[in-house]
Short mmCIF file of C-alpha atoms in Angstrom, two decimals:
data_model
loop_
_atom_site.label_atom_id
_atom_site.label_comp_id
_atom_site.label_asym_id
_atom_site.label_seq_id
_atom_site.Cartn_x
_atom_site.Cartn_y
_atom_site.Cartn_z
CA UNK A 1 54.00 89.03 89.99
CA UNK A 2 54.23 92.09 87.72
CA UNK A 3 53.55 95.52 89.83
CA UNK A 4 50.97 95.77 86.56
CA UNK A 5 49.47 92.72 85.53
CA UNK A 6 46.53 91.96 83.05
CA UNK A 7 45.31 88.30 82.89
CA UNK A 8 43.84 87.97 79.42
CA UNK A 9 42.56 84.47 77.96
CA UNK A 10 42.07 84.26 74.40
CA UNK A 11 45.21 82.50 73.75
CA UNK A 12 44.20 79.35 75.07
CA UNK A 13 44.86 80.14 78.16
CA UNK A 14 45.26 82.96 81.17
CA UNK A 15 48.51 84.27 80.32
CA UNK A 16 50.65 86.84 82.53
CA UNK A 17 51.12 90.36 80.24
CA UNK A 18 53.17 93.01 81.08
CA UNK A 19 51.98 96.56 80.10
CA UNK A 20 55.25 98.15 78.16
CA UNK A 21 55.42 101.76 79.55
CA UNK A 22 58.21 103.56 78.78
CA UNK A 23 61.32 101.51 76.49
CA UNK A 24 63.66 104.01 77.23
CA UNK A 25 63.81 103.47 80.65
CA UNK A 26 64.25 100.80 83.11
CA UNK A 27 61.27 101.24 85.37
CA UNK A 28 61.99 97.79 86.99
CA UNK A 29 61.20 95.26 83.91
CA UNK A 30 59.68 92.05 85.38
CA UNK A 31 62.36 90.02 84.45
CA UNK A 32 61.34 86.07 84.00
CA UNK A 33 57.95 87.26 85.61
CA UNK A 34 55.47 87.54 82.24
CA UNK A 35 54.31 85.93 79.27
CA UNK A 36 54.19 88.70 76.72
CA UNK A 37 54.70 91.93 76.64
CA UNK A 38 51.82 94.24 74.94
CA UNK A 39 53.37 98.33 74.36
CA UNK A 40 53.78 100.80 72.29
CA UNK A 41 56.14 104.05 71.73
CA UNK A 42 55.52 107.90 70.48
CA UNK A 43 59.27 108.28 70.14
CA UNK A 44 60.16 111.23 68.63
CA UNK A 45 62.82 111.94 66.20
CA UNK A 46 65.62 114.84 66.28
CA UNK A 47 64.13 117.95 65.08
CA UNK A 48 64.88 117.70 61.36
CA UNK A 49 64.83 122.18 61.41
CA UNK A 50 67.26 122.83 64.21
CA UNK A 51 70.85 123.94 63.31
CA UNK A 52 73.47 122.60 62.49
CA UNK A 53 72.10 120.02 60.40
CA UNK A 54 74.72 117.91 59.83
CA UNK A 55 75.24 117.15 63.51
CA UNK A 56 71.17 117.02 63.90
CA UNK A 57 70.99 114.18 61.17
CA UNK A 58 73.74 112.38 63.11
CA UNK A 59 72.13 112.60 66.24
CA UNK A 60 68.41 111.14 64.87
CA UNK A 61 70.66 108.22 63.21
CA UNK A 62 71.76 106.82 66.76
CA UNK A 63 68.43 108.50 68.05
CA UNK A 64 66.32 105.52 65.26
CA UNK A 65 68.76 103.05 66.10
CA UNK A 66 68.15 103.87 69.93
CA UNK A 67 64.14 103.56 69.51
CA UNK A 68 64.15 100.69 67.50
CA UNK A 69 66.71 98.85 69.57
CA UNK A 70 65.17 99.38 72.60
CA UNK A 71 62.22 97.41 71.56
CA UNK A 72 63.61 94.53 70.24
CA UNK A 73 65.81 94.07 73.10
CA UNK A 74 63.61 95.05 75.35
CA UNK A 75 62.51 90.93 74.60
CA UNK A 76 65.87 89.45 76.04
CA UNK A 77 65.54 91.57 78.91
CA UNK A 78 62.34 90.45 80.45
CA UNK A 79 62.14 86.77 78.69
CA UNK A 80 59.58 87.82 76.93
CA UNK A 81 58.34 88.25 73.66
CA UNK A 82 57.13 91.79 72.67
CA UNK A 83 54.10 92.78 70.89
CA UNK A 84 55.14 96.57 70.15
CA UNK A 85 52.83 99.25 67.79
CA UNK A 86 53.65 102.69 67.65
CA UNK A 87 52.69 106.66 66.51
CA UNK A 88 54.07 107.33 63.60
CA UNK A 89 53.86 109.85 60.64
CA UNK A 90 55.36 114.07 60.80
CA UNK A 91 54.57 115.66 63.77
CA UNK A 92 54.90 119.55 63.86
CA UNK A 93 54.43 121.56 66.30
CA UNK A 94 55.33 124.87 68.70
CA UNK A 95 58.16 123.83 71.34
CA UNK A 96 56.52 125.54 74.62
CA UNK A 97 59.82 126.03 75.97
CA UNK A 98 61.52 128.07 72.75
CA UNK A 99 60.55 130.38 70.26
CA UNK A 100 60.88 127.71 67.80
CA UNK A 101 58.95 124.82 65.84
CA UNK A 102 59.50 121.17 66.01
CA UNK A 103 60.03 119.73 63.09
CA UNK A 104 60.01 115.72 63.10
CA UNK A 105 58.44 112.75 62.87
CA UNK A 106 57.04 109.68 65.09
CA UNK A 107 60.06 107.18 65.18
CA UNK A 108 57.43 104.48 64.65
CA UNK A 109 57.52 100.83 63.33
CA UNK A 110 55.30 98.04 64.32
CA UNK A 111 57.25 94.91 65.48
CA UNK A 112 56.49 91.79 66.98
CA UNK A 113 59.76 90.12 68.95
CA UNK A 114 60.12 86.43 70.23
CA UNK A 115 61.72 86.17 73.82
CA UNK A 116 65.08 84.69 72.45
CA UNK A 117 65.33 88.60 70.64
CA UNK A 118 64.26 87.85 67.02
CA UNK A 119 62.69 89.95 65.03
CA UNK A 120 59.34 88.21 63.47
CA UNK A 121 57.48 90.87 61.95
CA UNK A 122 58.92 94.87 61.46
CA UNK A 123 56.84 97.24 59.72
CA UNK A 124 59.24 100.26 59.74
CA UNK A 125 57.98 104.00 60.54
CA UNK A 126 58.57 105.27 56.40
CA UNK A 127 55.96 102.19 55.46
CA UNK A 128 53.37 104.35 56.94
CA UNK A 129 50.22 103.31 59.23
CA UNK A 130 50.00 99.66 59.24
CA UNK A 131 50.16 96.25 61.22
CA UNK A 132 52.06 93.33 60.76
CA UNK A 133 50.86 89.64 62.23
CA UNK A 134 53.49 87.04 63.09
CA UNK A 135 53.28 83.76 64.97
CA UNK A 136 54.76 84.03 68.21
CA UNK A 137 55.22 81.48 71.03
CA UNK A 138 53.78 82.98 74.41
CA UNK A 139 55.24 82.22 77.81
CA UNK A 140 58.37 83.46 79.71
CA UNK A 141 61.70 82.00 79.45
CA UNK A 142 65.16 83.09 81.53
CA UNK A 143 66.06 86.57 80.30
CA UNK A 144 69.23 86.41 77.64
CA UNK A 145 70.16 89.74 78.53
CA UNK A 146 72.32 91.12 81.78
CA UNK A 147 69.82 94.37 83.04
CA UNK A 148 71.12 97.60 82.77
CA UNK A 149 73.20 99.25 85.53
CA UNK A 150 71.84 102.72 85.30
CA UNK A 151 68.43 104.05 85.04
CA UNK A 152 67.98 104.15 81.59
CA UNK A 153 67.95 100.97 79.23
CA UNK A 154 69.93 102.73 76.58
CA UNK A 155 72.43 105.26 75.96
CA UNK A 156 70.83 108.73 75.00
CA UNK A 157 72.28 111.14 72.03
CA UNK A 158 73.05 114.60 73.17
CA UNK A 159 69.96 115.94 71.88
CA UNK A 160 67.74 113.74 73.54
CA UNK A 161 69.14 114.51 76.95
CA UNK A 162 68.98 117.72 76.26
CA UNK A 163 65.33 117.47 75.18
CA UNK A 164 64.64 115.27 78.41
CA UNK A 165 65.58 117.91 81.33
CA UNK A 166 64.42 120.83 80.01
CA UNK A 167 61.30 119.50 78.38
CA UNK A 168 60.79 118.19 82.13
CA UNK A 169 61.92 121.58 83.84
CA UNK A 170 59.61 123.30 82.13
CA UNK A 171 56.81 120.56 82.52
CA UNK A 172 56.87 120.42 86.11
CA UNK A 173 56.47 124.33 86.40
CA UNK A 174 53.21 124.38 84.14
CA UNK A 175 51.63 121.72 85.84
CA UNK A 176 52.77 123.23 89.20
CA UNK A 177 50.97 126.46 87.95
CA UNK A 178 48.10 124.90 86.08
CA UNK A 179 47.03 121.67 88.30
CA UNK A 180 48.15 122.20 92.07
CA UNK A 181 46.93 125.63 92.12
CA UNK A 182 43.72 124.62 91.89
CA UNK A 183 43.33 121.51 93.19
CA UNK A 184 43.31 119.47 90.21
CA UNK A 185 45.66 116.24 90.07
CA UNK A 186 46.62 114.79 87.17
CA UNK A 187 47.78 110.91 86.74
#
């Protein structure tokens, strides 16, 4: 069993589906233990005004390859296939953390994966809000691919990491302040 499964009939019959939560990391994928995966991302890109730009623009190449990899091997991992949609158009906005903007986008891109890894159906972020359709065989198969040592499923750029512990630093003070002051709980 999944630690979150959804039965859902529709497809002729009850299928196991595993809710995709967070691609980046490992968070225990039910390997061999589903029938489809169902997800979605609101990756964000490197922040297209920060200096130097010619080392941002290097980071956000491995940081698109990085968000659309991890979804379509996120398939070969699990022995699944993945049914992915995702945010995407510019996102700008005030970093809480720094006097400065972000300036980005949504990494986006629709994309439907069969289990073996292949890509059926891609509707990349630039195409803009869309969907694509594909015909997909459901049902779980022996994972293809060895799961990852560490705690992340992929290798993060610089920036990204950077991002990641201060973002959370900073996170986990406000909601300290905000939420347990007062009694509230969130999630």
């Amino acid at each position: 069993m999944t630690r979150n499964p959804v039965c859902a009939a529709g497809f002729g019959a009850a299928h196991l589906l595993g809710q995709g939560r967070d691609w980046r990391r490992r968070r225990a994928p039910a390997r061999g233990e589903i029938d489809l995966v169902v997800g979605g991302s609101g990756w964000w890109s490197v922040p297209q005004n920060w200096f130097p730009g010619p080392f941002m623009r290097w980071q956000e190449s491995g940081n698109a390859a990085n968000a659309r990899g991890a979804v379509e091997s996120f398939a070969e991992l699990v022995g699944a296939p993945v049914v992915h949609a995702a945010h995407c158009g510019a996102l700008d906005c005030p970093m809480a953390w720094a006097p400065v903007r972000y300036r980005g986008y949504f990494e986006g891109g629709a994309s439907i994966i069969a289990a073996d890894g292949t890509v059926l159906a891609h509707r990349d972020r630039a195409e803009g809000p869309g969907h694509v359709i594909a015909e997909v065989s459901i049902g779980r198969r022996p994972p293809t691919a060895p799961p990852p040592t560490g705690y992340w499923l992929r290798r993060r750029g610089l920036v990204a990491t950077f991002a990641w512990y201060i973002d959370g630093g900073y996170t986990r003070r406000w909601y300290r302040k905000n939420h347990r002051a007062n009694g509230t709980r969130v999630g």
